Amino acid sequence: MGLMIKKPEGAAGSAVPAIIVGLFVAFGGVLFGYDTGTIGGILGMNHWRNLFSTGYINPDDNLPDVTAEQTSLIVSILSAGTFFGALTAAPTADFLGRRMGLVVSNIIFCVGVILQTAATAIPMFVAGRFFAGYGVGMISATIPLYQSETAPKWIRGAIVGCYQLAITIGLLLAAIVNNSTKDRNDTGSYRIPIAVQFAWAIVLFFGCIWLPETPRWYIKKGRPENAAKSLSTLRRLDINHPALVEELAEITANHEYELSLGKATYADCFKGNLGKRLATGCLLQSLQQLTGVNFIFYYGTSFFKNSGIRNPFIVTMITSCVNVASTFPGLYLVEKWGRRNLLLFGAIGMAVCQFIVAITGTVAGIDNLSAQKALIAFVCIYIFFFACSWGPVAWVVTGEIFPLKVRAKSLSMTTASNWLLNFAIGYATPYMVNSGPGNANMGAKVFFVWGGCCFVCIFFVWGMIYETKGLSLEQVDELYGKVSKAWKSPGFVPSVSFQDVRDMNADTRRASLTDIEQEASRKRSAQYNEYNEKAV
């Protein structure tokens, strides 16, 4: 990653520790992706369908199956759990810390995996899905928070984007394991894919015990010495190095400035400038779901089977491979093109592909082999556009637009909005696409819905997404304070240091912006001169 994105000249220290820590934490995305991916394959396994069926016979293949209502419950209950888990992540991460919050979420996740593995009927399976979802929800809100608070600003987007890469790897692993066990005629067909999740959870659990806590959480808790040690580890700098002292002072001053305006409650997250950022984050995460990507990974196997495609498990593996491979360009482009341009690129590409898939599937029907190949091809192209843009960048943007005093609270709500829409889509989709009484029987027409949502995404990005590439988390606050319109944000250059605002305000409440900037320049020069003299 460091080879793709060049370190800025003059940037002190090393980014290697922060990159390693960020990549390891991103491993939690494997839990997210794998848990999401397994259910699509399990729903298509004949032994599971026969074991969990309550007497319903699927008219498409005349085999025992679960009903549309039961399918909706089984799939969507995970998202219900993740919704509440994401909301719980904020108080947990603020009280116990970002690192220990991940440990707790791992334990809850394992409880869910145990229940699912032991289940032989729908009620226990659903309970397991809920608890697994609760843990995944906590993880999904805490990981981008941890990554954003530890990564250097020049590579923060790529590091947070690796969380989405890990999600895609989890989806691919789920497709591989499902394909390996689908033909077993015993409970191992579904128990093996579910139990494999223990491996991912154990790796993350023991790794989190040794991770450093984020310096920003230590500052929030009034422990500057611990914050300095943590930042020293992450930047590989001496604790007295001017660059480290300046970064820590800026984090501290920004937090003190925020607290001078009053402590933040959940209600404050909805007010004024903070409310604007929360609306941006919640809409971004909601629209990420409405692009339709999880329709493919939740119901892809069943959809492709009902569309006449003979090897739906293989198609799911192909789409998962495309998903993984296409995320890598996004990790580079998020820092090269910036957040706005990459999101616009992705929204336009996704909209075009979704409409082509909808038209092809609707006009050609399920018996046209050429149409089936075209449908699969454009589904793969759609996944490319999603995986290199909206997949990683949604997590990047929501991880960096909130100030420290409300970051955990706001990030948990944006993540919860993602899972709320995930729940709605998971619950509604069987009724939308399936045949039979009470169902809409849309089939491939459902892609018109996803395409329309992708079209809305274009205008949302233009009007709401600020360009935050290359800015520290504290400088993002200045961006939102000075720039009123999102389309005016590209090219913004920060000019004020919060530590200088704090120091100057201690002397006079009327200090001008020029005075603050001159004082900032003088202090930095003095710090570096003092450090160089000591080194000599």
C-alpha positions as MATLAB code, in Angstrom:
seq = 'MGLMIKKPEGAAGSAVPAIIVGLFVAFGGVLFGYDTGTIGGILGMNHWRNLFSTGYINPDDNLPDVTAEQTSLIVSILSAGTFFGALTAAPTADFLGRRMGLVVSNIIFCVGVILQTAATAIPMFVAGRFFAGYGVGMISATIPLYQSETAPKWIRGAIVGCYQLAITIGLLLAAIVNNSTKDRNDTGSYRIPIAVQFAWAIVLFFGCIWLPETPRWYIKKGRPENAAKSLSTLRRLDINHPALVEELAEITANHEYELSLGKATYADCFKGNLGKRLATGCLLQSLQQLTGVNFIFYYGTSFFKNSGIRNPFIVTMITSCVNVASTFPGLYLVEKWGRRNLLLFGAIGMAVCQFIVAITGTVAGIDNLSAQKALIAFVCIYIFFFACSWGPVAWVVTGEIFPLKVRAKSLSMTTASNWLLNFAIGYATPYMVNSGPGNANMGAKVFFVWGGCCFVCIFFVWGMIYETKGLSLEQVDELYGKVSKAWKSPGFVPSVSFQDVRDMNADTRRASLTDIEQEASRKRSAQYNEYNEKAV';
ca = [
       0.000    0.000    0.000;
       2.839    2.360    0.853;
       4.340    1.722   -2.607;
       1.103    2.757   -4.339;
       0.572    5.910   -2.256;
       3.704    7.968   -1.846;
       4.522    9.392    1.569;
       4.561   13.235    1.468;
       7.960   14.915    1.591;
       8.790   16.196    5.045;
       6.390   13.818    6.839;
       8.258   12.756    9.972;
       8.418    9.230   11.345;
       7.142    6.022    9.783;
       3.631    5.024    8.800;
       4.456    1.311    8.916;
       3.197    0.638   12.490;
      -0.074    2.486   11.853;
      -0.538    0.654    8.533;
       0.079   -2.750   10.149;
      -2.298   -1.962   13.015;
      -4.934   -0.604   10.614;
      -4.697   -3.630    8.337;
      -4.962   -6.053   11.231;
      -8.044   -4.335   12.652;
      -9.544   -4.387    9.154;
      -9.481   -8.169    9.495;
     -12.720   -7.744   11.446;
     -14.339   -7.075    8.083;
     -13.819  -10.773    7.286;
     -16.340  -11.579   10.051;
     -18.762   -9.071    8.531;
     -18.349  -10.320    4.957;
     -18.225  -14.028    5.752;
     -21.323  -13.905    7.959;
     -23.148  -11.968    5.237;
     -21.996  -14.348    2.505;
     -22.722  -17.696    4.143;
     -26.477  -17.264    4.376;
     -26.958  -16.860    0.612;
     -25.352  -20.241   -0.035;
     -26.985  -21.988    2.924;
     -30.444  -20.987    1.688;
     -29.691  -22.867   -1.544;
     -28.415  -26.090    0.104;
     -30.848  -28.988   -0.384;
     -30.117  -30.653    2.976;
     -30.623  -27.395    4.887;
     -33.846  -26.704    2.985;
     -35.178  -30.172    3.785;
     -34.134  -30.040    7.480;
     -35.468  -26.552    8.207;
     -38.582  -26.769    6.036;
     -41.887  -26.677    7.906;
     -43.741  -28.382    5.055;
     -43.523  -25.799    2.272;
     -42.673  -27.077   -1.245;
     -40.890  -24.652   -3.589;
     -42.875  -24.543   -6.883;
     -39.714  -23.740   -8.880;
     -38.081  -27.134   -8.206;
     -40.758  -29.064   -6.262;
     -38.390  -29.592   -3.306;
     -38.888  -28.813    0.411;
     -37.918  -25.268    1.303;
     -38.579  -22.418    3.709;
     -41.293  -19.914    2.820;
     -40.693  -16.341    1.681;
     -41.705  -15.142    5.165;
     -39.228  -17.495    6.834;
     -36.487  -16.540    4.374;
     -37.085  -12.861    5.122;
     -36.853  -13.492    8.860;
     -33.703  -15.631    8.641;
     -31.832  -13.189    6.403;
     -33.016   -9.892    7.863;
     -32.698  -10.797   11.568;
     -28.905  -10.504   11.220;
     -29.371   -6.901   10.119;
     -31.743   -6.240   13.019;
     -29.016   -7.433   15.365;
     -26.370   -5.353   13.625;
     -28.586   -2.250   13.872;
     -28.742   -2.488   17.663;
     -25.119   -3.595   17.863;
     -23.969   -0.522   15.935;
     -25.869    1.763   18.317;
     -24.348   -0.027   21.315;
     -20.858    0.398   19.867;
     -20.710    4.118   20.733;
     -21.110    3.909   24.535;
     -18.950    0.761   24.599;
     -16.116    2.364   22.596;
     -16.301    5.563   24.647;
     -16.386    3.770   28.012;
     -14.068    0.782   27.504;
     -11.998    2.145   24.633;
     -11.904    1.365   20.939;
      -9.674   -1.694   21.414;
     -11.654   -3.317   24.242;
     -14.864   -2.542   22.384;
     -13.643   -4.873   19.630;
     -12.877   -7.596   22.186;
     -16.406   -7.402   23.665;
     -18.019   -7.479   20.218;
     -16.019  -10.610   19.371;
     -17.397  -12.446   22.396;
     -20.998  -11.581   21.495;
     -20.374  -12.690   17.909;
     -19.108  -16.090   19.070;
     -22.294  -16.661   21.092;
     -24.272  -16.211   17.871;
     -22.040  -18.619   15.958;
     -22.492  -21.303   18.653;
     -26.295  -21.040   18.461;
     -26.329  -21.218   14.645;
     -23.986  -24.212   14.563;
     -26.106  -26.133   17.086;
     -29.449  -25.305   15.436;
     -31.612  -27.890   13.674;
     -34.742  -25.741   13.498;
     -35.553  -22.164   12.567;
     -36.040  -20.598   16.064;
     -32.516  -21.323   17.373;
     -30.993  -20.526   13.986;
     -32.731  -17.130   14.019;
     -31.553  -16.448   17.598;
     -27.988  -17.235   16.565;
     -28.276  -14.935   13.568;
     -29.412  -12.105   15.855;
     -26.512  -12.422   18.318;
     -23.964  -12.849   15.522;
     -25.435   -9.739   13.927;
     -25.218   -7.842   17.206;
     -21.503   -8.571   17.398;
     -20.946   -7.715   13.731;
     -22.820   -4.423   14.222;
     -20.523   -3.424   17.080;
     -17.483   -4.420   15.027;
     -18.655   -2.536   11.931;
     -18.951    0.745   13.859;
     -15.786    0.362   15.943;
     -13.250   -0.646   13.269;
     -13.513    2.496   11.065;
     -13.436    4.551   14.281;
     -10.206    2.858   15.407;
      -8.599    3.095   11.972;
      -9.451    6.779   11.482;
      -8.030    7.696   14.894;
      -4.702    5.888   14.370;
      -3.847    6.368   10.682;
      -1.691    9.208    9.262;
      -3.803   11.645    7.269;
      -2.029   11.038    3.925;
      -2.961    7.335    3.857;
      -6.042    7.289    6.095;
      -8.453    6.698    3.219;
      -6.595    3.629    1.979;
      -6.293    2.132    5.476;
      -9.991    2.582    6.295;
     -10.813    1.309    2.794;
      -9.048   -1.956    3.667;
     -11.991   -2.658    5.954;
     -14.153   -2.999    2.851;
     -11.436   -5.153    1.252;
     -11.640   -7.488    4.239;
     -15.437   -7.613    3.861;
     -15.046   -8.693    0.219;
     -12.491  -11.331    1.207;
     -14.981  -12.634    3.777;
     -17.658  -12.857    1.096;
     -15.274  -14.776   -1.182;
     -14.275  -17.192    1.591;
     -17.964  -17.797    2.322;
     -18.626  -18.587   -1.344;
     -15.675  -21.022   -1.444;
     -16.669  -22.852    1.752;
     -20.343  -22.982    0.732;
     -19.388  -24.429   -2.652;
     -17.246  -27.071   -0.923;
     -20.008  -28.300    1.399;
     -23.206  -27.706   -0.609;
     -23.486  -31.322   -1.814;
     -23.073  -32.939    1.605;
     -26.209  -34.808    2.673;
     -25.800  -34.156    6.405;
     -25.743  -31.231    8.828;
     -22.099  -30.606    7.952;
     -23.368  -28.920    4.776;
     -24.312  -25.823    6.793;
     -22.538  -26.378   10.132;
     -19.045  -26.359    8.619;
     -19.480  -22.955    6.875;
     -20.936  -21.468   10.068;
     -18.345  -22.961   12.444;
     -15.439  -21.707   10.302;
     -16.283  -18.246   11.646;
     -14.676  -19.194   14.961;
     -11.277  -19.055   13.243;
     -11.738  -15.433   12.174;
     -13.087  -14.446   15.603;
     -10.195  -16.073   17.498;
      -7.578  -14.300   15.364;
      -9.204  -10.895   15.930;
      -9.812  -11.536   19.645;
      -6.208  -12.355   20.545;
      -4.805   -9.706   18.206;
      -6.905   -6.954   19.794;
      -5.408   -7.743   23.208;
      -1.996   -6.548   21.940;
      -3.117   -3.559   19.900;
      -2.396    0.002   21.116;
      -5.378    2.100   22.157;
      -5.987    5.177   20.005;
      -4.304    8.411   21.184;
      -7.521   10.341   20.608;
      -9.431    8.116   23.055;
      -6.723    8.708   25.666;
      -7.036   12.481   25.128;
     -10.799   12.194   25.447;
     -10.277   10.439   28.799;
      -7.725   13.007   30.038;
      -4.670   10.726   29.851;
      -2.109   12.685   27.776;
       0.887   10.543   28.832;
      -0.761    7.406   27.487;
      -1.778    9.299   24.348;
       1.835   10.349   23.741;
       3.096    6.762   24.150;
       0.417    5.438   21.812;
       1.155    8.057   19.150;
       4.894    7.442   19.525;
       4.313    3.740   18.813;
       2.066    4.427   15.825;
       4.369    7.039   14.215;
       7.688    5.444   15.286;
       8.885    8.781   16.651;
      10.577    9.805   19.874;
       8.035   11.012   22.388;
       9.673   14.479   22.357;
       9.946   14.820   18.570;
       8.445   18.149   17.422;
       6.208   16.473   14.811;
       4.723   14.156   17.437;
       4.399   16.954   19.988;
       2.637   19.128   17.413;
       0.210   16.398   16.299;
      -0.655   15.538   19.891;
      -1.053   19.204   20.814;
      -3.396   19.721   17.862;
      -5.527   16.710   18.896;
      -5.648   17.986   22.487;
      -6.425   21.563   21.523;
      -9.154   20.510   19.115;
     -10.785   18.409   21.825;
     -10.516   21.230   24.375;
     -11.983   23.678   21.866;
     -14.926   21.325   21.271;
     -15.478   20.905   25.015;
     -15.376   24.691   25.474;
     -18.542   24.756   23.379;
     -20.185   22.299   25.775;
     -20.337   18.538   26.233;
     -22.007   16.621   23.432;
     -25.150   14.556   23.886;
     -26.926   12.448   21.297;
     -29.287   15.385   20.753;
     -26.326   17.629   19.836;
     -25.407   15.245   16.996;
     -28.561   16.404   15.183;
     -27.983   20.155   15.565;
     -26.403   22.691   13.205;
     -23.134   21.748   11.534;
     -23.011   18.400   13.352;
     -26.512   17.595   12.112;
     -25.434   18.308    8.546;
     -22.525   15.885    8.889;
     -24.743   13.246   10.499;
     -27.262   13.552    7.659;
     -24.408   13.160    5.160;
     -23.103   10.039    6.885;
     -26.504    8.394    7.373;
     -27.610    9.060    3.791;
     -24.277    7.843    2.428;
     -24.498    4.560    4.322;
     -28.193    4.127    3.437;
     -27.562    4.723   -0.246;
     -24.658    2.267   -0.164;
     -27.216   -0.402    0.701;
     -29.777    0.858   -1.825;
     -27.298    0.337   -4.666;
     -28.403   -3.309   -4.420;
     -25.057   -4.949   -3.763;
     -26.279   -7.056   -0.856;
     -29.145   -8.349   -2.960;
     -26.474  -10.150   -4.978;
     -24.622  -11.496   -1.942;
     -27.700  -12.356    0.140;
     -29.921  -13.782   -2.577;
     -27.548  -14.174   -5.534;
     -27.442  -17.980   -5.397;
     -31.242  -18.274   -5.239;
     -31.771  -15.528   -7.837;
     -29.331  -17.007  -10.348;
     -30.866  -20.479   -9.827;
     -34.374  -19.145  -10.463;
     -33.093  -17.220  -13.510;
     -32.169  -20.498  -15.205;
     -28.415  -20.341  -14.589;
     -27.193  -23.903  -14.099;
     -24.296  -23.330  -11.685;
     -25.428  -20.543   -9.324;
     -22.788  -21.383   -6.675;
     -20.023  -20.941   -9.268;
     -21.505  -17.599  -10.379;
     -21.528  -16.462   -6.740;
     -17.836  -17.374   -6.450;
     -17.090  -15.414   -9.618;
     -18.912  -12.310   -8.355;
     -17.071  -12.599   -5.023;
     -13.693  -12.797   -6.810;
     -14.563   -9.707   -8.851;
     -15.573   -7.972   -5.611;
     -12.197   -8.658   -3.982;
     -10.053   -7.784   -7.014;
     -11.956   -4.565   -7.731;
     -11.459   -3.208   -4.212;
      -7.687   -2.815   -4.738;
      -7.991    0.002   -7.325;
     -10.305    1.794   -4.904;
      -7.641    1.827   -2.173;
      -5.353    3.728   -4.542;
      -7.954    5.960   -6.167;
      -9.449    7.147   -2.868;
      -6.189    9.055   -2.237;
      -5.404    9.811   -5.887;
      -8.810   11.036   -7.113;
     -10.310   11.928   -3.755;
     -13.586   10.935   -2.141;
     -16.007   12.969   -4.275;
     -14.664   12.026   -7.696;
     -14.456    8.326   -6.866;
     -18.012    8.237   -5.497;
     -19.325   10.049   -8.598;
     -17.459    7.638  -10.874;
     -18.923    4.661   -9.044;
     -22.504    5.977   -8.953;
     -22.594    6.637  -12.696;
     -21.083    3.239  -13.560;
     -23.408    1.355  -11.201;
     -26.531    3.083  -12.526;
     -25.708    2.180  -16.135;
     -24.979   -1.474  -15.283;
     -28.094   -1.925  -13.150;
     -30.371   -0.653  -15.922;
     -28.674   -2.917  -18.486;
     -29.125   -5.965  -16.204;
     -32.779   -5.043  -15.604;
     -33.533   -4.633  -19.314;
     -31.629   -7.807  -20.301;
     -33.284   -9.973  -17.657;
     -36.759   -8.589  -18.329;
     -36.743   -8.721  -22.137;
     -34.825  -11.960  -22.768;
     -36.333  -14.196  -20.062;
     -34.707  -17.219  -18.426;
     -34.282  -19.489  -21.487;
     -31.898  -17.309  -23.499;
     -28.334  -18.499  -22.842;
     -26.727  -15.394  -24.386;
     -28.882  -13.150  -22.208;
     -27.829  -15.118  -19.112;
     -24.163  -14.581  -19.964;
     -24.765  -10.867  -20.559;
     -26.624  -10.608  -17.245;
     -23.742  -12.211  -15.355;
     -21.188  -10.038  -17.176;
     -22.914   -6.776  -16.288;
     -23.520   -7.903  -12.712;
     -19.730   -8.376  -12.500;
     -19.072   -4.949  -14.067;
     -21.539   -3.425  -11.603;
     -19.674   -5.095   -8.731;
     -16.420   -3.598  -10.066;
     -17.859   -0.086   -9.904;
     -19.251   -0.674   -6.400;
     -16.154   -2.353   -4.982;
     -13.735    0.348   -6.140;
     -15.906    3.264   -4.984;
     -18.984    3.057   -2.774;
     -17.794   -0.096   -1.011;
     -14.679    1.347    0.683;
     -15.325    5.105    0.410;
     -18.577    5.069    2.410;
     -16.613    3.789    5.419;
     -13.781    6.246    4.765;
     -16.032    9.320    4.662;
     -18.110    8.423    7.712;
     -14.948    7.658    9.665;
     -13.448   11.099    9.156;
     -16.178   13.773    9.040;
     -17.097   13.906   12.746;
     -15.297   15.788   15.566;
     -13.871   13.800   18.460;
     -16.506   14.658   21.049;
     -19.319   13.095   18.953;
     -17.318   10.779   16.695;
     -18.287    7.490   18.365;
     -21.935    8.515   18.739;
     -22.305    9.811   15.175;
     -20.373    6.959   13.595;
     -22.531    4.424   15.422;
     -25.671    6.103   14.045;
     -24.368    6.215   10.474;
     -23.434    2.529   10.709;
     -26.852    1.758   12.211;
     -28.505    3.455    9.216;
     -26.510    1.132    6.947;
     -27.812   -1.884    8.832;
     -31.365   -0.535    9.004;
     -31.515   -0.395    5.205;
     -29.723   -3.729    5.066;
     -32.527   -5.143    7.212;
     -35.224   -3.567    5.044;
     -33.698   -4.921    1.830;
     -33.099   -8.352    3.328;
     -36.683   -8.536    4.555;
     -38.410   -7.110    1.475;
     -36.425   -8.778   -1.316;
     -38.071  -12.247   -1.205;
     -41.475  -10.586   -1.486;
     -40.207   -8.433   -4.358;
     -38.594  -11.128   -6.533;
     -40.278  -14.439   -5.656;
     -43.268  -15.889   -7.470;
     -46.457  -17.061   -5.770;
     -49.398  -15.485   -3.926;
     -48.587  -12.274   -2.044;
     -45.269  -11.747   -3.849;
     -44.471   -9.110   -6.467;
     -42.658  -11.597   -8.763;
     -40.412   -8.796  -10.078;
     -37.513  -11.100  -10.896;
     -34.862   -9.180  -12.838;
     -37.074   -6.062  -12.785;
     -35.813   -5.447   -9.247;
     -32.633   -4.088  -10.856;
     -34.666   -1.101  -12.082;
     -35.133   -0.221   -8.396;
     -31.421   -0.501   -7.645;
     -30.545    1.445  -10.804;
     -32.883    4.269   -9.810;
     -31.220    4.473   -6.395;
     -27.775    4.601   -8.034;
     -29.020    7.525  -10.143;
     -30.018    9.352   -6.946;
     -26.502    8.672   -5.597;
     -25.003   10.892   -8.310;
     -26.866   13.985   -7.127;
     -26.292   13.147   -3.466;
     -22.507   13.035   -3.911;
     -22.475   16.310   -5.814;
     -24.516   18.162   -3.216;
     -23.464   16.579    0.090;
     -20.003   14.962    0.018;
     -17.079   17.217    1.029;
     -13.591   16.447   -0.274;
     -11.486   15.491    2.769;
      -8.473   13.936    1.027;
      -5.190   14.832    2.717;
      -6.746   16.571    5.731;
      -6.246   15.545    9.349;
      -9.384   14.772   11.345;
      -8.973   18.120   13.076;
      -8.609   19.968    9.750;
     -11.881   18.394    8.558;
     -13.566   20.433   11.320;
     -12.114   23.616    9.843;
     -13.297   22.549    6.368;
     -16.899   22.190    7.527;
     -16.639   25.457    9.458;
     -15.405   27.510    6.504;
     -16.914   25.905    3.379;
     -20.701   26.090    3.153;
     -21.215   24.037   -0.026;
     -19.838   20.551   -0.719;
     -19.005   21.312   -4.368;
     -16.738   24.164   -3.208;
     -14.656   21.883   -0.948;
     -12.080   20.541   -3.486;
      -8.862   22.520   -3.176;
      -9.512   23.671    0.406;
      -6.294   24.537    2.267;
      -6.418   24.576    6.100;
      -4.909   27.660    7.696;
      -5.745   27.555   11.418;
      -4.311   25.373   14.177;
      -6.672   24.644   17.068;
      -3.833   24.790   19.564;
      -3.073   28.330   18.409;
      -6.751   29.260   18.598;
      -6.750   27.999   22.174;
      -3.525   29.786   23.133;
      -4.421   33.063   21.467;
      -7.895   33.058   22.965;
      -6.324   32.719   26.393;
      -4.675   36.113   25.820;
      -7.358   37.855   23.835;
     -10.782   36.882   22.559;
     -10.312   39.163   19.561;
      -7.231   37.648   17.972;
      -7.336   37.868   14.175;
      -6.814   34.933   11.832;
      -3.509   36.460   10.634;
      -2.217   36.706   14.208;
      -3.046   33.051   14.794;
      -1.314   31.893   11.613;
       1.827   33.934   12.370;
       1.951   32.574   15.912;
       1.562   29.019   14.583;
       4.497   29.448   12.202;
       6.701   30.917   14.962;
       5.958   28.109   17.402;
       6.658   25.365   14.863;
      10.022   26.884   13.940;
      10.961   27.137   17.610;
       9.992   23.528   18.271;
      12.106   22.164   15.423;
      15.091   24.354   16.291;
      14.960   23.186   19.916;
      14.738   19.544   18.881;
      17.623   19.847   16.403;
      19.831   21.505   19.043;
      19.160   18.607   21.448;
      19.938   16.084   18.716;
      23.306   17.732   18.055;
];
